[in-house]
CSV table of C-alpha atoms in Angstrom, one decimal:
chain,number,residue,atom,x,y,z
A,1,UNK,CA,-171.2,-59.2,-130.0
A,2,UNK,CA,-171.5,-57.3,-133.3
A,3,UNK,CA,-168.3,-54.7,-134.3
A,4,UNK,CA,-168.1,-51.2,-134.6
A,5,UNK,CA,-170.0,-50.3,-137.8
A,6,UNK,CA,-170.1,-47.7,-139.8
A,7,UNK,CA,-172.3,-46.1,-142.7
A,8,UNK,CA,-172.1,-45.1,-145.5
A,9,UNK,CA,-169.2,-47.3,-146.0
A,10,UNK,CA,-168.6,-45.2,-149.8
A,11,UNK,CA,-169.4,-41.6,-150.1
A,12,UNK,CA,-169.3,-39.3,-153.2
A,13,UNK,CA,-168.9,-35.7,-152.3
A,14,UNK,CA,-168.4,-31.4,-154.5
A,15,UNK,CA,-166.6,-29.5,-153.0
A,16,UNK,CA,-168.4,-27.0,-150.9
A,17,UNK,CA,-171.4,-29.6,-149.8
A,18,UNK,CA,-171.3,-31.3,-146.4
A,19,UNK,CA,-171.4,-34.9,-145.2
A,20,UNK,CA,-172.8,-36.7,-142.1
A,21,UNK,CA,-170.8,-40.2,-141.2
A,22,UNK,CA,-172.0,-42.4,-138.6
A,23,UNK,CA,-171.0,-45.1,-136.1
A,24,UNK,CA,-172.7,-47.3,-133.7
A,25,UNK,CA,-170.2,-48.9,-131.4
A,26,UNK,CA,-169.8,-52.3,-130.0
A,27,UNK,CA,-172.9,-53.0,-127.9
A,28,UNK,CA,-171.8,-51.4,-123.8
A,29,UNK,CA,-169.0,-49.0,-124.9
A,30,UNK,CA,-169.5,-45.7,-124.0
A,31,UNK,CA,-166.2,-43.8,-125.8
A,32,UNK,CA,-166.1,-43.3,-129.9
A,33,UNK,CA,-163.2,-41.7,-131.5
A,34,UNK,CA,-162.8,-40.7,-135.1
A,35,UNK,CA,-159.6,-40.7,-137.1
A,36,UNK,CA,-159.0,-39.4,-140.3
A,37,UNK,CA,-156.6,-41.9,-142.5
A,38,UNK,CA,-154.8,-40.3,-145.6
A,39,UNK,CA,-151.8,-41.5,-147.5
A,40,UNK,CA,-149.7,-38.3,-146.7
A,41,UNK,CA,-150.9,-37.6,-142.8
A,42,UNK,CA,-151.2,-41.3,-142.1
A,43,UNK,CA,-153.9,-41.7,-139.3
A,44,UNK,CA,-155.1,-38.4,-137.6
A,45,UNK,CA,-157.3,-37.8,-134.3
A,46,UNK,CA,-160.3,-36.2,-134.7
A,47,UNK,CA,-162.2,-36.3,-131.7
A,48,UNK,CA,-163.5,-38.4,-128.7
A,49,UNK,CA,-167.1,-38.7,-127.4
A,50,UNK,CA,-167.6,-40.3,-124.1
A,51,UNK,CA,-171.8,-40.3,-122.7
A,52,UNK,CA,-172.1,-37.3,-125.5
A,53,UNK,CA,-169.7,-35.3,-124.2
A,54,UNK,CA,-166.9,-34.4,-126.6
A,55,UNK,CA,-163.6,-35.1,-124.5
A,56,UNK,CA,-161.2,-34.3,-126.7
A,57,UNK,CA,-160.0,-32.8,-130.0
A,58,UNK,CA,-157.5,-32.9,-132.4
A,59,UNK,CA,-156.0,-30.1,-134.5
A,60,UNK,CA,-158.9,-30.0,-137.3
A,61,UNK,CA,-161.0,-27.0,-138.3
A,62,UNK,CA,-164.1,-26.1,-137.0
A,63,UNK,CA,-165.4,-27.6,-140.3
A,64,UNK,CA,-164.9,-30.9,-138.4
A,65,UNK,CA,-167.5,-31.8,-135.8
A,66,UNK,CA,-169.6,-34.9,-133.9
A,67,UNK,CA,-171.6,-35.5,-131.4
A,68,UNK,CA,-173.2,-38.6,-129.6
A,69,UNK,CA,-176.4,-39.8,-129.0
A,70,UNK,CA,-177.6,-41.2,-125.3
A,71,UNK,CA,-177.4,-45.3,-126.9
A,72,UNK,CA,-173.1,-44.2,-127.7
A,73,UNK,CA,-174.1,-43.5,-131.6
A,74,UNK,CA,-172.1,-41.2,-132.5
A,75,UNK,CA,-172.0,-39.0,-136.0
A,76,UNK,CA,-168.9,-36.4,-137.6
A,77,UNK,CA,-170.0,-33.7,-139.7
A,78,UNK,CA,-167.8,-32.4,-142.5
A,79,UNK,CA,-169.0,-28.9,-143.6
A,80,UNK,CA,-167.5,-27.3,-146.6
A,81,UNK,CA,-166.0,-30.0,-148.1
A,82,UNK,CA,-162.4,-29.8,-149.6
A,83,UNK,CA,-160.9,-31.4,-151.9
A,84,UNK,CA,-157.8,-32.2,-149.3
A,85,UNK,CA,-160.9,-34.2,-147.1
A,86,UNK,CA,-161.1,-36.8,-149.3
A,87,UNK,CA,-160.1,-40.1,-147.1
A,88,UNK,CA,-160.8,-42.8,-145.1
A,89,UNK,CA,-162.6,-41.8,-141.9
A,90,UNK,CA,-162.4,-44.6,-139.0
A,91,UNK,CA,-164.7,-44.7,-135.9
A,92,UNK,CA,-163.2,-46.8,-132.8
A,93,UNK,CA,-165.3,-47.4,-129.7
A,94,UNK,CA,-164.1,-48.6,-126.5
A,95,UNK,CA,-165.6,-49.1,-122.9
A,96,UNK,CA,-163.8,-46.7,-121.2
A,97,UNK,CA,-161.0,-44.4,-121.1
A,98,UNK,CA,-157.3,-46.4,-121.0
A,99,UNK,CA,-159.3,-49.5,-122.6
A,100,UNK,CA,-158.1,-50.9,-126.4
A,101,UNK,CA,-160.1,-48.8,-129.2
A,102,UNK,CA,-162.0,-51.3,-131.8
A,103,UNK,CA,-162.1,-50.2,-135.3
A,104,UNK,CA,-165.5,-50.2,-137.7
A,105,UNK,CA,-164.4,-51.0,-141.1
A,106,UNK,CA,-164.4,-47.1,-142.3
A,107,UNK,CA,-166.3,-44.6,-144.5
A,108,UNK,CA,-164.4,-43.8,-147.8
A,109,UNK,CA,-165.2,-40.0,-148.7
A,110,UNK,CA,-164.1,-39.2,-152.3
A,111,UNK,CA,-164.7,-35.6,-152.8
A,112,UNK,CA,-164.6,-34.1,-156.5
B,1,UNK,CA,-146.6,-34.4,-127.2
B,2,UNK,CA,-146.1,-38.3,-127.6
B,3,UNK,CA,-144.9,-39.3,-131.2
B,4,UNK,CA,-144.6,-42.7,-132.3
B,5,UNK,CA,-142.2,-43.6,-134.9
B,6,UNK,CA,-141.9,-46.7,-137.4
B,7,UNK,CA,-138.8,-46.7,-139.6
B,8,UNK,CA,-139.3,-49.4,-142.0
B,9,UNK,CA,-141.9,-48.1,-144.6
B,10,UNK,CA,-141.9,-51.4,-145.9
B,11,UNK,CA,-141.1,-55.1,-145.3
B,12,UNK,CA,-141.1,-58.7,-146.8
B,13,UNK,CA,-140.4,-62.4,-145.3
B,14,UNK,CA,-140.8,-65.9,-146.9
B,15,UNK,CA,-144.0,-68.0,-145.6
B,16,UNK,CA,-143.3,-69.6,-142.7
B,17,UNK,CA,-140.5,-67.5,-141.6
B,18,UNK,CA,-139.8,-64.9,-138.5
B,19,UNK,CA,-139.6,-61.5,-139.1
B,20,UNK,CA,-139.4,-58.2,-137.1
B,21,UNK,CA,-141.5,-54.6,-137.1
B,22,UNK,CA,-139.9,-52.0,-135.3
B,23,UNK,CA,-141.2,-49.1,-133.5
B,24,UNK,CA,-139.6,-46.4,-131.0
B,25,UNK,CA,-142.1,-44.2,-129.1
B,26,UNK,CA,-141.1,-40.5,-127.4
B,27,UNK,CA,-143.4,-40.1,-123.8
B,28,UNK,CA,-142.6,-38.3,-120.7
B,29,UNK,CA,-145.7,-40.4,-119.6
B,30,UNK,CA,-145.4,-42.8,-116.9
B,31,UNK,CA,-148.6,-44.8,-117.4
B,32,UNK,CA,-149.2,-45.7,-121.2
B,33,UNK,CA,-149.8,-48.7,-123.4
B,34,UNK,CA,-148.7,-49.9,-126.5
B,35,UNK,CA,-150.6,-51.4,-130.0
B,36,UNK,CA,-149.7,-53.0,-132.7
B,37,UNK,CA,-152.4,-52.9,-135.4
B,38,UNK,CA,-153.0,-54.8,-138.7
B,39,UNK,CA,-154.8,-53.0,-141.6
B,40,UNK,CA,-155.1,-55.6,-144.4
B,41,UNK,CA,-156.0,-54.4,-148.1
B,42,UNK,CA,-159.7,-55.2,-146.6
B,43,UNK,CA,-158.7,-51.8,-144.8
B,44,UNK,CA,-160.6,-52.9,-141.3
B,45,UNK,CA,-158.1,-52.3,-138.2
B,46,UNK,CA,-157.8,-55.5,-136.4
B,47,UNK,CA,-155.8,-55.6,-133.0
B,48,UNK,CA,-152.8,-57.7,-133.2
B,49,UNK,CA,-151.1,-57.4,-129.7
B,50,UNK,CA,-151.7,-54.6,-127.0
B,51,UNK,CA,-148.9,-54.0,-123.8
B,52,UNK,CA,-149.1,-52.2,-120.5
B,53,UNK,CA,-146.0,-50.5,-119.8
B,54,UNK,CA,-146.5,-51.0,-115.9
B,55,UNK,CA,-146.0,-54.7,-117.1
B,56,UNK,CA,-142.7,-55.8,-117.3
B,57,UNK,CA,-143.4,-59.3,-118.8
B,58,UNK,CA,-143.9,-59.4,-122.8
B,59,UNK,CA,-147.1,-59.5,-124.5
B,60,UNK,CA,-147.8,-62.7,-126.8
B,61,UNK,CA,-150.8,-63.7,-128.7
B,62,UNK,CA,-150.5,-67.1,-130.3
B,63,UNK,CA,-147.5,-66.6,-133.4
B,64,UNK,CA,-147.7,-63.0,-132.3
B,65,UNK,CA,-145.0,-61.6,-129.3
B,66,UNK,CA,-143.1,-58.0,-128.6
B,67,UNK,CA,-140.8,-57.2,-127.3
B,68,UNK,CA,-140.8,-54.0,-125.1
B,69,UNK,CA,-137.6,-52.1,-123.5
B,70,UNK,CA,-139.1,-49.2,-121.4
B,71,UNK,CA,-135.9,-47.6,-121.4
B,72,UNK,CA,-135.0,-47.7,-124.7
B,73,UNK,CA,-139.2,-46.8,-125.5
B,74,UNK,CA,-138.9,-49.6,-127.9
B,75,UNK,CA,-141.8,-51.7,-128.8
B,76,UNK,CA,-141.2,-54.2,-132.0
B,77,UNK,CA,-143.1,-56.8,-132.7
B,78,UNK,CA,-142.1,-60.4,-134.1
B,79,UNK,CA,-144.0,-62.3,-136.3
B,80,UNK,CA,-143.1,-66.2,-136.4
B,81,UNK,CA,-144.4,-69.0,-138.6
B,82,UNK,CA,-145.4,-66.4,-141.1
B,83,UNK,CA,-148.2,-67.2,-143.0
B,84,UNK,CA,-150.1,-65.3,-146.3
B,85,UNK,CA,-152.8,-63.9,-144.5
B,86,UNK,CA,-150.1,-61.8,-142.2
B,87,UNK,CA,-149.7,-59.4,-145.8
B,88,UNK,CA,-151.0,-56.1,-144.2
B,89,UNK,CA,-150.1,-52.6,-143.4
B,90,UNK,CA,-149.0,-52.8,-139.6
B,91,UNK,CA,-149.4,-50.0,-137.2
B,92,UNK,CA,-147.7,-49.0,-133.8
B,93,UNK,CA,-149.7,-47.2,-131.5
B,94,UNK,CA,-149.3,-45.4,-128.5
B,95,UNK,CA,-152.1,-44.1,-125.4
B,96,UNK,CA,-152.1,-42.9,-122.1
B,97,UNK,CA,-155.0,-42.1,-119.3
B,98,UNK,CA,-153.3,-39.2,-119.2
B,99,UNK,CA,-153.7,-37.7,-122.4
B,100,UNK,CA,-157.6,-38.8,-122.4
B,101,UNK,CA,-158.1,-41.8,-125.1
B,102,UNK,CA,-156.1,-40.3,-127.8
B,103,UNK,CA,-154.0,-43.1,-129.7
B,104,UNK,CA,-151.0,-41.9,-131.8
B,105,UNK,CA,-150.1,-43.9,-134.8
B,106,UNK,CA,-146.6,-44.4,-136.4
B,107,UNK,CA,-147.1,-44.6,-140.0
B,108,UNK,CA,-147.0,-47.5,-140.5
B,109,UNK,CA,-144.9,-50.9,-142.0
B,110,UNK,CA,-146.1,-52.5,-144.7
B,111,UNK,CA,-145.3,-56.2,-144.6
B,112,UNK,CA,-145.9,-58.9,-147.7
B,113,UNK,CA,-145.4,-62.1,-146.8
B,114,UNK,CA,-144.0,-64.3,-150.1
B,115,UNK,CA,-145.0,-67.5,-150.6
């Protein structure tokens, strides 16, 4: 079975544009959650999409958001990018709630 | 609110030697599990070792083991027969059903293992 991957895996970013990540999951797992990794916060919760509903949320601005597609794709939108967004942004799918999350190998957001 | 906590910012042990990550966990959860996570300079999470806490028994996989005192919420893992390819930033984690698929990191002990 193929991992979780992600794209783009690099990303060059202004302050002020925004940025759409993606994921695809491993193949038959319906839950994606997205962490933001940062060497001050460590690893942060975003959010969790299970069958395109968004089931739970960490304490980010509404600048953060996602969604997921009916195939368990899932993107995060960035709006108004800050300087302090610049990290590494990990997707982890799973096949169901309580189940081990699998990691995708991250999207590195640099923003100048 | 669950917190996990991982002391040692960083570590070191000689190839082929045992050494010990620590992690302590706060939960008023009943049902939860426990991670441990390698990060190697690569940067892709890999899944080293995962425990149920309904399980009393301790979770091993291959040169990898815990050990796990529920009472104590203590959750280290041990390392034997250390070998290069162990160098990596180590995470604990911590999720329950109860508090939807949320996983709490510590922040993390990074270990370099000297030839």
């Amino acid at each position: 079975k193929a991992g979780v991957t992600q794209t783009p895996r690099y990303l060059i970013k202004t302050r002020g544009q925004q940025v759409t990540l993606s994921c695809s999951p491993i193949s038959g797992h319906r839950s994606v959650s997205w962490y933001q990794q940062t060497p001050g916060q460590g690893l942060q919760f975003l959010f969790e999409y299970f069958s395109e509903t968004q089931r739970n949320k960490g304490n980010f601005p509404g600048r953060f958001s996602g969604r997921q597609f009916s195939n368990s794709r899932s993107e995060m939108n960035v709006s108004t990018l800050e300087l302090g967004d610049s990290a590494l942004y990990l997707c982890a799918s799973s096949l169901e709630t309580a189940a081990t999350q699998y990691f995708g190998p991250g999207t590195r957001l640099t923003v100048l | 609110a669950q917190t996990v906590t991982q002391s040692q910012p960083e570590m070191s042990v000689q190839e082929a030697e045992t050494v010990t990550l620590s992690c302590t966990y706060d939960t008023s959860e009943n049902n939860y599990y426990l991670f441990w996570y390698k990060q190697p300079p690569s940067r892709q999470m890999i899944l080293v070792i995962r425990q149920e806490a309904y399980k009393q028994q301790n979770a091993t996989e291959n040169r990898f083991s815990v050990n796990f005192q529920k009472a104590a919420k203590s959750f280290s893992l041990k390392i034997s027969d250390s070998q290069l390819g162990d160098t990596a930033m180590y995470f604990c984690a911590f999720m329950s059903p109860n508090t939807g698929n949320q996983f709490y990191f510590g922040t993390g002990t990074s270990l370099t293992v000297i030839p």
